[in-house]
GROMACS .gro file of C-alpha atoms in nm:
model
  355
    1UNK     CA    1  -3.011   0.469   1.959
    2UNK     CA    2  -2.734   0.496   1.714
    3UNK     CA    3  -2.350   0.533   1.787
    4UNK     CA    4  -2.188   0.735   1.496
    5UNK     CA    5  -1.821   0.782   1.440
    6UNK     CA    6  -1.687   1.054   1.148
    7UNK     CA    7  -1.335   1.004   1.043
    8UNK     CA    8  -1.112   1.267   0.962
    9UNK     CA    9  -1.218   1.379   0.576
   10UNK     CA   10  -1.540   1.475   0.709
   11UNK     CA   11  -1.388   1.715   0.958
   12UNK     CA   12  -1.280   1.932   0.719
   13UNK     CA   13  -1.398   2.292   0.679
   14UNK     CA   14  -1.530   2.185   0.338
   15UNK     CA   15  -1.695   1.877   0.505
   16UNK     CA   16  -1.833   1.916   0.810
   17UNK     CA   17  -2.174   2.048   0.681
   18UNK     CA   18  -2.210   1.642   0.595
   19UNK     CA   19  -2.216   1.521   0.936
   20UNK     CA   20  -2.490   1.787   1.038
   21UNK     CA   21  -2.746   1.694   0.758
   22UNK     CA   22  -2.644   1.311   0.867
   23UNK     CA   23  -2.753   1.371   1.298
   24UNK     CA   24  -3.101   1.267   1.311
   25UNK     CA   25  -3.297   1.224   1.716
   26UNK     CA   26  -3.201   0.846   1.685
   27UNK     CA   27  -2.829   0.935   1.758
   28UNK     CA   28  -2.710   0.994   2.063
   29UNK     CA   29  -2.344   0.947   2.086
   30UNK     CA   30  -2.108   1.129   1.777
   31UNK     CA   31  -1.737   0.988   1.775
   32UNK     CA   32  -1.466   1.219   1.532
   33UNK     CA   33  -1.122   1.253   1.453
   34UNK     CA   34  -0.882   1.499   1.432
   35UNK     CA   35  -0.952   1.694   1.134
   36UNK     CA   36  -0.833   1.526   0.840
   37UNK     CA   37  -0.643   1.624   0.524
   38UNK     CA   38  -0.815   1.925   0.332
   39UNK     CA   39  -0.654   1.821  -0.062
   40UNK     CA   40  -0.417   1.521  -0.151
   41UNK     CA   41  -0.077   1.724  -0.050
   42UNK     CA   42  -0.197   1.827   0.271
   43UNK     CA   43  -0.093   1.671   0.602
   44UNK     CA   44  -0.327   1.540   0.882
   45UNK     CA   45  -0.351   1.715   1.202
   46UNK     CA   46  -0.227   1.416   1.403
   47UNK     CA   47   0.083   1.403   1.205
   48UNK     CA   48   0.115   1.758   1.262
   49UNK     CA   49   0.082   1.748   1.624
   50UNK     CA   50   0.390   1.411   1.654
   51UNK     CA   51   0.564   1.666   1.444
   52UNK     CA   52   0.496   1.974   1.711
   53UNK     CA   53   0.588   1.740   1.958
   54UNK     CA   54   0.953   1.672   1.822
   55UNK     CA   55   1.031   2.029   1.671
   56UNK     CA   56   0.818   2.260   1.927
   57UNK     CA   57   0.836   2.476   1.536
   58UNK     CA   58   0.574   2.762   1.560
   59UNK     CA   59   0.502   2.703   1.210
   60UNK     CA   60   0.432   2.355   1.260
   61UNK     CA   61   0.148   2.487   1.564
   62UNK     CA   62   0.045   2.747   1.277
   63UNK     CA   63  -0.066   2.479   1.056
   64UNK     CA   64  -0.253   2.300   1.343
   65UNK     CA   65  -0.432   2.650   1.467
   66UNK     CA   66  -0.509   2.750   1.097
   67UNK     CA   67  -0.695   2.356   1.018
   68UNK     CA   68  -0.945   2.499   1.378
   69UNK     CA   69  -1.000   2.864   1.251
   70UNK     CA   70  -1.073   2.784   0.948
   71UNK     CA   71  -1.333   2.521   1.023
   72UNK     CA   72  -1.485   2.730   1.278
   73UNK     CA   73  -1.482   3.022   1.027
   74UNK     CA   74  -1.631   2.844   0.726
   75UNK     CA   75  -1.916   2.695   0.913
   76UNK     CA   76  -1.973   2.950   1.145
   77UNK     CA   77  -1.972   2.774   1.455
   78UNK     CA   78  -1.977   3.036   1.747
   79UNK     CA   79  -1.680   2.920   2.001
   80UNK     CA   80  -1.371   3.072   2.151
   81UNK     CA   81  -1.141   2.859   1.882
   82UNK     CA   82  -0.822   3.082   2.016
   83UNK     CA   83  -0.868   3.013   2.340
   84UNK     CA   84  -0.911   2.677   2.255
   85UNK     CA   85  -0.606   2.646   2.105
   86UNK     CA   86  -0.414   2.834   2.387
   87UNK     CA   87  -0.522   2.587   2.618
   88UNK     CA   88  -0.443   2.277   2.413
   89UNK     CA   89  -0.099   2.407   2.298
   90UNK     CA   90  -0.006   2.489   2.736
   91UNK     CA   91  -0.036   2.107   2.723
   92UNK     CA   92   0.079   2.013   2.417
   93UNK     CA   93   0.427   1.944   2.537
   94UNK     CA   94   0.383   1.881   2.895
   95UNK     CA   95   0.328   1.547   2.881
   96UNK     CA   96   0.424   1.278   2.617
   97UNK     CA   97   0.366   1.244   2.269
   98UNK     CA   98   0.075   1.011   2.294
   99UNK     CA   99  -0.086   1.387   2.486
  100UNK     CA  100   0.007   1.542   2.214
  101UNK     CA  101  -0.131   1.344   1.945
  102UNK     CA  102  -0.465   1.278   2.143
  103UNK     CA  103  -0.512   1.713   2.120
  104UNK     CA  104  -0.649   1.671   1.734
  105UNK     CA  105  -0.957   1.473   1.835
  106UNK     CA  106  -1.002   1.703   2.196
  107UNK     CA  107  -1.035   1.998   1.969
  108UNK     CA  108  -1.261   1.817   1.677
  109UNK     CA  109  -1.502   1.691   1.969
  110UNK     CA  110  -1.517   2.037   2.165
  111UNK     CA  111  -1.574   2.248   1.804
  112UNK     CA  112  -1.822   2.008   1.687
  113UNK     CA  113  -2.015   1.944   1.988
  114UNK     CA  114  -2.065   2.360   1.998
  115UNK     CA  115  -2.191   2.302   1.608
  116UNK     CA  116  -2.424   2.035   1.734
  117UNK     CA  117  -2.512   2.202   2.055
  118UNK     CA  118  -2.472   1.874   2.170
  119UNK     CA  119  -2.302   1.790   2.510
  120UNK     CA  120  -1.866   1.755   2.491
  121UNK     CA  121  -1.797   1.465   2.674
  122UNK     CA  122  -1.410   1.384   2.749
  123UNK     CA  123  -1.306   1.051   2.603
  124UNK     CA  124  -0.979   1.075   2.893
  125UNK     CA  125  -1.223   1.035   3.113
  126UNK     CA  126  -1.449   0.783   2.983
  127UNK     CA  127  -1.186   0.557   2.765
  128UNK     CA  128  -0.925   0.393   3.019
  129UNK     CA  129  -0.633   0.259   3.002
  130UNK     CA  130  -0.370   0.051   3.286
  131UNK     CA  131  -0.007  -0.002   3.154
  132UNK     CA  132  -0.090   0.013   2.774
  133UNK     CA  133  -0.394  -0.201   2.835
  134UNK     CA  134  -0.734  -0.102   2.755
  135UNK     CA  135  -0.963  -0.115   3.085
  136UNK     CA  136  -1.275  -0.227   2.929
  137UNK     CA  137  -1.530  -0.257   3.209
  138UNK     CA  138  -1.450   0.074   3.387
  139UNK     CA  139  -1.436   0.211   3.045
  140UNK     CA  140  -1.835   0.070   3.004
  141UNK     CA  141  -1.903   0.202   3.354
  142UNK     CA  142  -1.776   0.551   3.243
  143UNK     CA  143  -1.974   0.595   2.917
  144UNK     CA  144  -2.266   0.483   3.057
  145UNK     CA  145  -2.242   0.756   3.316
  146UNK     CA  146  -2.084   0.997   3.053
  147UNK     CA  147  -2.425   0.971   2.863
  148UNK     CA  148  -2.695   0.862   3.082
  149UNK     CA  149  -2.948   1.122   3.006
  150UNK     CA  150  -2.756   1.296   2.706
  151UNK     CA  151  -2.979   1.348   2.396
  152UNK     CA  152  -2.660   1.385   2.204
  153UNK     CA  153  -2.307   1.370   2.303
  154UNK     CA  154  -1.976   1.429   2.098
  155UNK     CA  155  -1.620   1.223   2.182
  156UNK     CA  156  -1.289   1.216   2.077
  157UNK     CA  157  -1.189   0.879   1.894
  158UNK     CA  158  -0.817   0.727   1.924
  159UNK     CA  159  -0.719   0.840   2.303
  160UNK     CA  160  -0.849   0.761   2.630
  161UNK     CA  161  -0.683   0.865   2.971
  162UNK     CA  162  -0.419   0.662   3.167
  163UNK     CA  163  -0.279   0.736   3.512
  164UNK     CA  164  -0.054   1.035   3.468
  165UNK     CA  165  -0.221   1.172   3.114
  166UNK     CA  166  -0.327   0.996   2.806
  167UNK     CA  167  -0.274   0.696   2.600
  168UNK     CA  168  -0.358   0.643   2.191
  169UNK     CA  169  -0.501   0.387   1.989
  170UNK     CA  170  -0.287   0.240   1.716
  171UNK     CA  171  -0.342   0.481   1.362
  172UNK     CA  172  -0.743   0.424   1.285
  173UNK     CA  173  -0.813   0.400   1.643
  174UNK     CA  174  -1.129   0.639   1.626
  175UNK     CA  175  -1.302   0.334   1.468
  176UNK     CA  176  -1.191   0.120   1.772
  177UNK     CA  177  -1.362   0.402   2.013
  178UNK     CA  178  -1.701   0.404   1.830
  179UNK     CA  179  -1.723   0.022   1.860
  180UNK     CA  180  -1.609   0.088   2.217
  181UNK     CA  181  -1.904   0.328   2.310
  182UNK     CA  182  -2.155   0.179   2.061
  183UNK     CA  183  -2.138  -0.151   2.265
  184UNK     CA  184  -2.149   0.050   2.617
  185UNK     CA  185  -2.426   0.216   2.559
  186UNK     CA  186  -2.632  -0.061   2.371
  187UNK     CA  187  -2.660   0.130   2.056
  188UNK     CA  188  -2.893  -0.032   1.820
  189UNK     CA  189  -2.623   0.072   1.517
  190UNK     CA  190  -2.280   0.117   1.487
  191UNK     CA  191  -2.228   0.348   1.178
  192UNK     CA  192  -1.884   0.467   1.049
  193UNK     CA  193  -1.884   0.719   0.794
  194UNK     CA  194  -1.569   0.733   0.564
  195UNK     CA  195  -1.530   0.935   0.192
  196UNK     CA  196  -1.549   0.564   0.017
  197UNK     CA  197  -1.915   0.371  -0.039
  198UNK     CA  198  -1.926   0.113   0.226
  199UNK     CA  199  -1.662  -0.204   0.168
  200UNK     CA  200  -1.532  -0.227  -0.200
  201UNK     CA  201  -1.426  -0.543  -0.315
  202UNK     CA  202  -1.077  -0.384  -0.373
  203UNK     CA  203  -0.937  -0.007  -0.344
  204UNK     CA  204  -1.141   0.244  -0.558
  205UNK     CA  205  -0.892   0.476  -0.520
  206UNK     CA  206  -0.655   0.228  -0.750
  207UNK     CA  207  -0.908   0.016  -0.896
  208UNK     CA  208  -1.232   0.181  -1.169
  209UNK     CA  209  -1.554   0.040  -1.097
  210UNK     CA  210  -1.540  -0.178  -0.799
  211UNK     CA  211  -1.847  -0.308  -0.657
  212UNK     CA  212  -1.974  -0.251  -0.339
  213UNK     CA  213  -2.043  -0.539  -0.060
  214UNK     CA  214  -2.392  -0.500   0.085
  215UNK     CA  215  -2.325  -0.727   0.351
  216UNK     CA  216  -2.096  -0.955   0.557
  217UNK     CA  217  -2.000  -1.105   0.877
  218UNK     CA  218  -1.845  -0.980   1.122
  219UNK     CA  219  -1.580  -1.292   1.064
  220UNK     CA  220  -1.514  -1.187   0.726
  221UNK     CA  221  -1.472  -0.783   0.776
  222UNK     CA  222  -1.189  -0.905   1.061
  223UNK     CA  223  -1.041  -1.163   0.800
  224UNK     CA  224  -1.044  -0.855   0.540
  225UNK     CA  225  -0.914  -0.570   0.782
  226UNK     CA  226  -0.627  -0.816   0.900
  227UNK     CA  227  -0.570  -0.856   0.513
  228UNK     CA  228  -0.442  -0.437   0.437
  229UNK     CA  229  -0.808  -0.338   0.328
  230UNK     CA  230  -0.791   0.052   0.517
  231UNK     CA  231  -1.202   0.023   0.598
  232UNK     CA  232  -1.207  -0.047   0.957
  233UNK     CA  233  -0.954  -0.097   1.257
  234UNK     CA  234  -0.954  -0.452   1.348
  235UNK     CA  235  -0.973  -0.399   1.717
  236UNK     CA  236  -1.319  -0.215   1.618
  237UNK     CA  237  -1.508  -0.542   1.535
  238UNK     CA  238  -1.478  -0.812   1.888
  239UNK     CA  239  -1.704  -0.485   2.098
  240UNK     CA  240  -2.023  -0.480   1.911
  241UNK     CA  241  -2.011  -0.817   1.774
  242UNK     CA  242  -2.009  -0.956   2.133
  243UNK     CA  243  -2.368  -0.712   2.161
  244UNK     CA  244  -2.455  -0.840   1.813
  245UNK     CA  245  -2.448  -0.490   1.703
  246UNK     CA  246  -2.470  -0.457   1.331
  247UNK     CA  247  -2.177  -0.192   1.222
  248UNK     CA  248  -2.314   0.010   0.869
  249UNK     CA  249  -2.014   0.135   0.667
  250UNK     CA  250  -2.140   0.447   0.474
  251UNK     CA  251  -1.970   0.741   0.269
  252UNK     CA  252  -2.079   1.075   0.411
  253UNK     CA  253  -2.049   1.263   0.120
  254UNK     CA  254  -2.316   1.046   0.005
  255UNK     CA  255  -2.530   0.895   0.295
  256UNK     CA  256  -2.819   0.737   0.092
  257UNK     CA  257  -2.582   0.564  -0.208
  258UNK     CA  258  -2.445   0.210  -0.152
  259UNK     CA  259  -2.311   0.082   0.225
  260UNK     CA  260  -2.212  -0.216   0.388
  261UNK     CA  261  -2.411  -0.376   0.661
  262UNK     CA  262  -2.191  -0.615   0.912
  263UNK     CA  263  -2.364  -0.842   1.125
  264UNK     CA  264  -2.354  -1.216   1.190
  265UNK     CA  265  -2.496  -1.323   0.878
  266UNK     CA  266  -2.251  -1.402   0.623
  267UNK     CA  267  -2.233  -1.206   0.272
  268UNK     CA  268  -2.424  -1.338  -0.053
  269UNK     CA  269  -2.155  -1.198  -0.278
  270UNK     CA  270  -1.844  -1.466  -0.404
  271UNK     CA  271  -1.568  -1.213  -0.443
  272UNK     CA  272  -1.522  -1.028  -0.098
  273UNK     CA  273  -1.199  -0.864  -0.131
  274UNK     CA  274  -0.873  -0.766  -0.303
  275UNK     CA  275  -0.649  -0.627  -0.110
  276UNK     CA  276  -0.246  -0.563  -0.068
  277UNK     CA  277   0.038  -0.472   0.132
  278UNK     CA  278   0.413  -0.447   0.110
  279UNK     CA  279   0.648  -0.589   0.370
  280UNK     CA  280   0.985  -0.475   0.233
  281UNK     CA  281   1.075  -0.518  -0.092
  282UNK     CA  282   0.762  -0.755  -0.139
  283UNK     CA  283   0.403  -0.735  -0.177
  284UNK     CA  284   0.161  -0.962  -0.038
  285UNK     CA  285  -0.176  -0.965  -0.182
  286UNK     CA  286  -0.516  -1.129  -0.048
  287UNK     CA  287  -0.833  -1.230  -0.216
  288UNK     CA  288  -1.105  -1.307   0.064
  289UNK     CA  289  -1.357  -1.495  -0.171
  290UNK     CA  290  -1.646  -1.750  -0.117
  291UNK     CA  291  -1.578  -2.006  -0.391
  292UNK     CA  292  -1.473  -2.354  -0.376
  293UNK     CA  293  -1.087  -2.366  -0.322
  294UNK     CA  294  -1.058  -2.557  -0.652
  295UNK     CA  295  -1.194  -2.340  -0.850
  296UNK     CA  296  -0.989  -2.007  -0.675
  297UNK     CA  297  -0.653  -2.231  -0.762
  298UNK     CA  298  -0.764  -2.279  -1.089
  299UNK     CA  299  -0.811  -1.961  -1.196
  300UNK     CA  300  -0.524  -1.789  -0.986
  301UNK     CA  301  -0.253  -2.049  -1.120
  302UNK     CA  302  -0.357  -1.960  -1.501
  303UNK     CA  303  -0.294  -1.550  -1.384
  304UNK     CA  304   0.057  -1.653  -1.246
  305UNK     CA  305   0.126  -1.872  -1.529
  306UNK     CA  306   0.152  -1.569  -1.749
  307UNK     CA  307   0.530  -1.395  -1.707
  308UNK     CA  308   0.369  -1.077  -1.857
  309UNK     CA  309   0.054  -0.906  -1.775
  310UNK     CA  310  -0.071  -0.547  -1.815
  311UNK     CA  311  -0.121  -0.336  -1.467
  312UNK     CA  312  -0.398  -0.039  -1.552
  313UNK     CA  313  -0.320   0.262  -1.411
  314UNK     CA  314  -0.673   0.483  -1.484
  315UNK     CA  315  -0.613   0.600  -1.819
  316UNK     CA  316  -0.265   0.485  -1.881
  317UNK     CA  317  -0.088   0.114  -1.846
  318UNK     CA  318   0.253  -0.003  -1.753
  319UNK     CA  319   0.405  -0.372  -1.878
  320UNK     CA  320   0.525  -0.593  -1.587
  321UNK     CA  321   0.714  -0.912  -1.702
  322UNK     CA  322   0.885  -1.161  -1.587
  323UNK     CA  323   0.661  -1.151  -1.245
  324UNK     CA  324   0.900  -1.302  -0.954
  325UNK     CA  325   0.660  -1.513  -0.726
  326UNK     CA  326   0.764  -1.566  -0.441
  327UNK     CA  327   0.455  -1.725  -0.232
  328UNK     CA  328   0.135  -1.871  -0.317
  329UNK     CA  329  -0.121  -2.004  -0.018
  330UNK     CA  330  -0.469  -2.128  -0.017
  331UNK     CA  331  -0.680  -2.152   0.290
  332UNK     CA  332  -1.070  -2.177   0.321
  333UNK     CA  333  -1.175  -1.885   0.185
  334UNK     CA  334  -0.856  -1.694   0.144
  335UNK     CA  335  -0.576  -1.722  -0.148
  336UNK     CA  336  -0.265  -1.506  -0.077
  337UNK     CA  337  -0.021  -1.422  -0.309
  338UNK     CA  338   0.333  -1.300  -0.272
  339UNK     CA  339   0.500  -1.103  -0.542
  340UNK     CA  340   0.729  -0.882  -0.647
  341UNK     CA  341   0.514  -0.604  -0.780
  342UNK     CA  342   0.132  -0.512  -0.721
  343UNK     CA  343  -0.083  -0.729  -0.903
  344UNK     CA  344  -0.410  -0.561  -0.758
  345UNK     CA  345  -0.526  -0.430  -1.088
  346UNK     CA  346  -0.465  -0.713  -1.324
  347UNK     CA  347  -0.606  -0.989  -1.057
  348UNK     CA  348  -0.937  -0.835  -1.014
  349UNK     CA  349  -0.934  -0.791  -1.371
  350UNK     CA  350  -0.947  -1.175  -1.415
  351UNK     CA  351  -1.104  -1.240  -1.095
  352UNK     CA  352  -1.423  -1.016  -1.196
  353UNK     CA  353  -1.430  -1.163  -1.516
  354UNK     CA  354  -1.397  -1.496  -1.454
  355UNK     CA  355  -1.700  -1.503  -1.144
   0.00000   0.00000   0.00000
């Protein structure tokens, strides 16, 4: 059977039709998220709710109700969605804001369980923590009775319970639940659904034209999650590679185009990953790569050699000179560079070009 976990963008009101035409009889356990942001300037429902928590604003609650209602309304799911939120907003505040936070993915799971007529089951109940630490054999022992003999069954992602209410995963934690459950239950197939094809060798939202990865290990998608690529949580990877349970990275909005298949084999492709991240005024940027480390150095120290390089922005560029360098390291199969500006679109241009 196959474990399946949606993240937010595909519990949308726009969305959510997606996830219905992907639910085949081979699935039996459906992980989601709060619902996510409907346009770029929108704000996602978790947000929302730490925001409720602080400000008790009944505009702020008004923008959390509206995100339900209107994806009950749009895809005429037949619930009580005031009720619902009447019941989730008498305990939005009387706990602590981890509660709070955990109410997005409660009301996802409930609403899309009734548009599945699939079984709700409670992920406090099932997901368990002691002191901040995940309890992972009761929380096995609780999914399997959570599902044992449940064609289909729909969970929160990111919260479990905790003596006295609820704790959270860190941001991304829905991925972390799915791997959770998929290994529980012995799923044959982790799949996580995001709005990007599978694992792109760097950012597509930044960088045109970036190829896909059709596979890798599960090594190398930990080495590239710990690196500031946003495809997976890292905590999501240790549960089903311990079952040797292949995790497929797909894009809902279009299931049969390219994905990524993780699994113990290692990838066939030479240039894994480009990613970055900023730590103050600095940005650090990785290249996860197969190549010899020679040839890597060579070709990175001839970039940096250049004090001026073009950065494409889509359909307009921007001149950085003078680049300030402030680290270079090479390990096996990683180079990491630490500048002053983002390099991400000018290195893959010479990293593509050159391999």
């Amino acid at each position: 059977m196959i474990t399946a976990k949606f993240g937010g963008t595909s519990i949308t009101a726009r969305n959510l039709y997606h996830l219905k035409e992907i639910i085949t009889p081979f699935h039996n356990c459906v992980v989601v998220s709060a619902v996510g942001k409907e346009h770029f300037a929108d704000t996602k429902t978790t947000d929302l709710l730490r925001e409720y928590f602080v400000t008790q604003s009944e505009g702020v609650w008004q923008q959390i109700g509206d995100k339900y209602r209107l994806l009950v309304e749009v895809n005429g799911i037949k619930t009580d969605v005031e009720e619902l939120l009447r019941d989730a907003k008498s305990r939005a505040l009387a706990f602590d804001m981890p509660y709070c936070a955990s109410l997005g993915e409660e009301l996802s799971a409930k609403i899309v369980a009734k548009y599945l007529n699939a079984k709700y089951v409670e992920a406090e109940q099932v997901v368990r923590f002691k002191k901040g630490k995940l309890q992972m054999r009761q929380t096995y022992a609780n999914a399997r009775k959570a599902f044992h003999g449940v064609n289909l069954g729909v969970i929160g992602g990111f919260y479990g319970g905790k003596d006295g209410g609820r704790e959270t995963f860190s941001r991304g934690g829905s991925d972390v639940t799915g791997a959770i459950l998929a290994a529980a239950l012995n799923s044959s197939l982790y799949e996580n659904w995001t709005d990007v094809n599978g694992v792109c060798v760097a950012n597509p939202s930044r960088v045109h034209g970036v190829d896909t990865i059709e596979s890798m290990s599960y090594d190398e998608m930990l080495l590239l999650s710990k690196s500031g690529a946003e495809v997976l949580h890292p905590d999501a990877v240790a549960p089903v590679e311990k079952k040797g349970i292949p995790i497929k990275i797909g894009n809902f909005l279009n299931p049969f185009g390219n994905s990524t298949l993780i699994s113990h084999c290692p990838s066939q492709s030479k240039l894994l990953s480009i990613a970055e991240k900023r730590l103050g005024d600095k940005v650090v940027t990785t290249v996860l790569h197969t190549y010899a480390q020679w040839q890597i150095a060579a070709v990175v120290s001839e970039f940096l050699r250049s004090h001026s390089h073009t950065v494409n922005f889509f359909d307009r560029s921007a001149e950085v000179s003078q680049l300030c360098v402030y680290d270079v390291e090479f390990q096996p199969s990683i180079a990491r560079l630490t500048t002053d500006v983002s390099i991400l679109n000018s290195l893959y241009a010479v990293l593509s070009s050159k391999f």
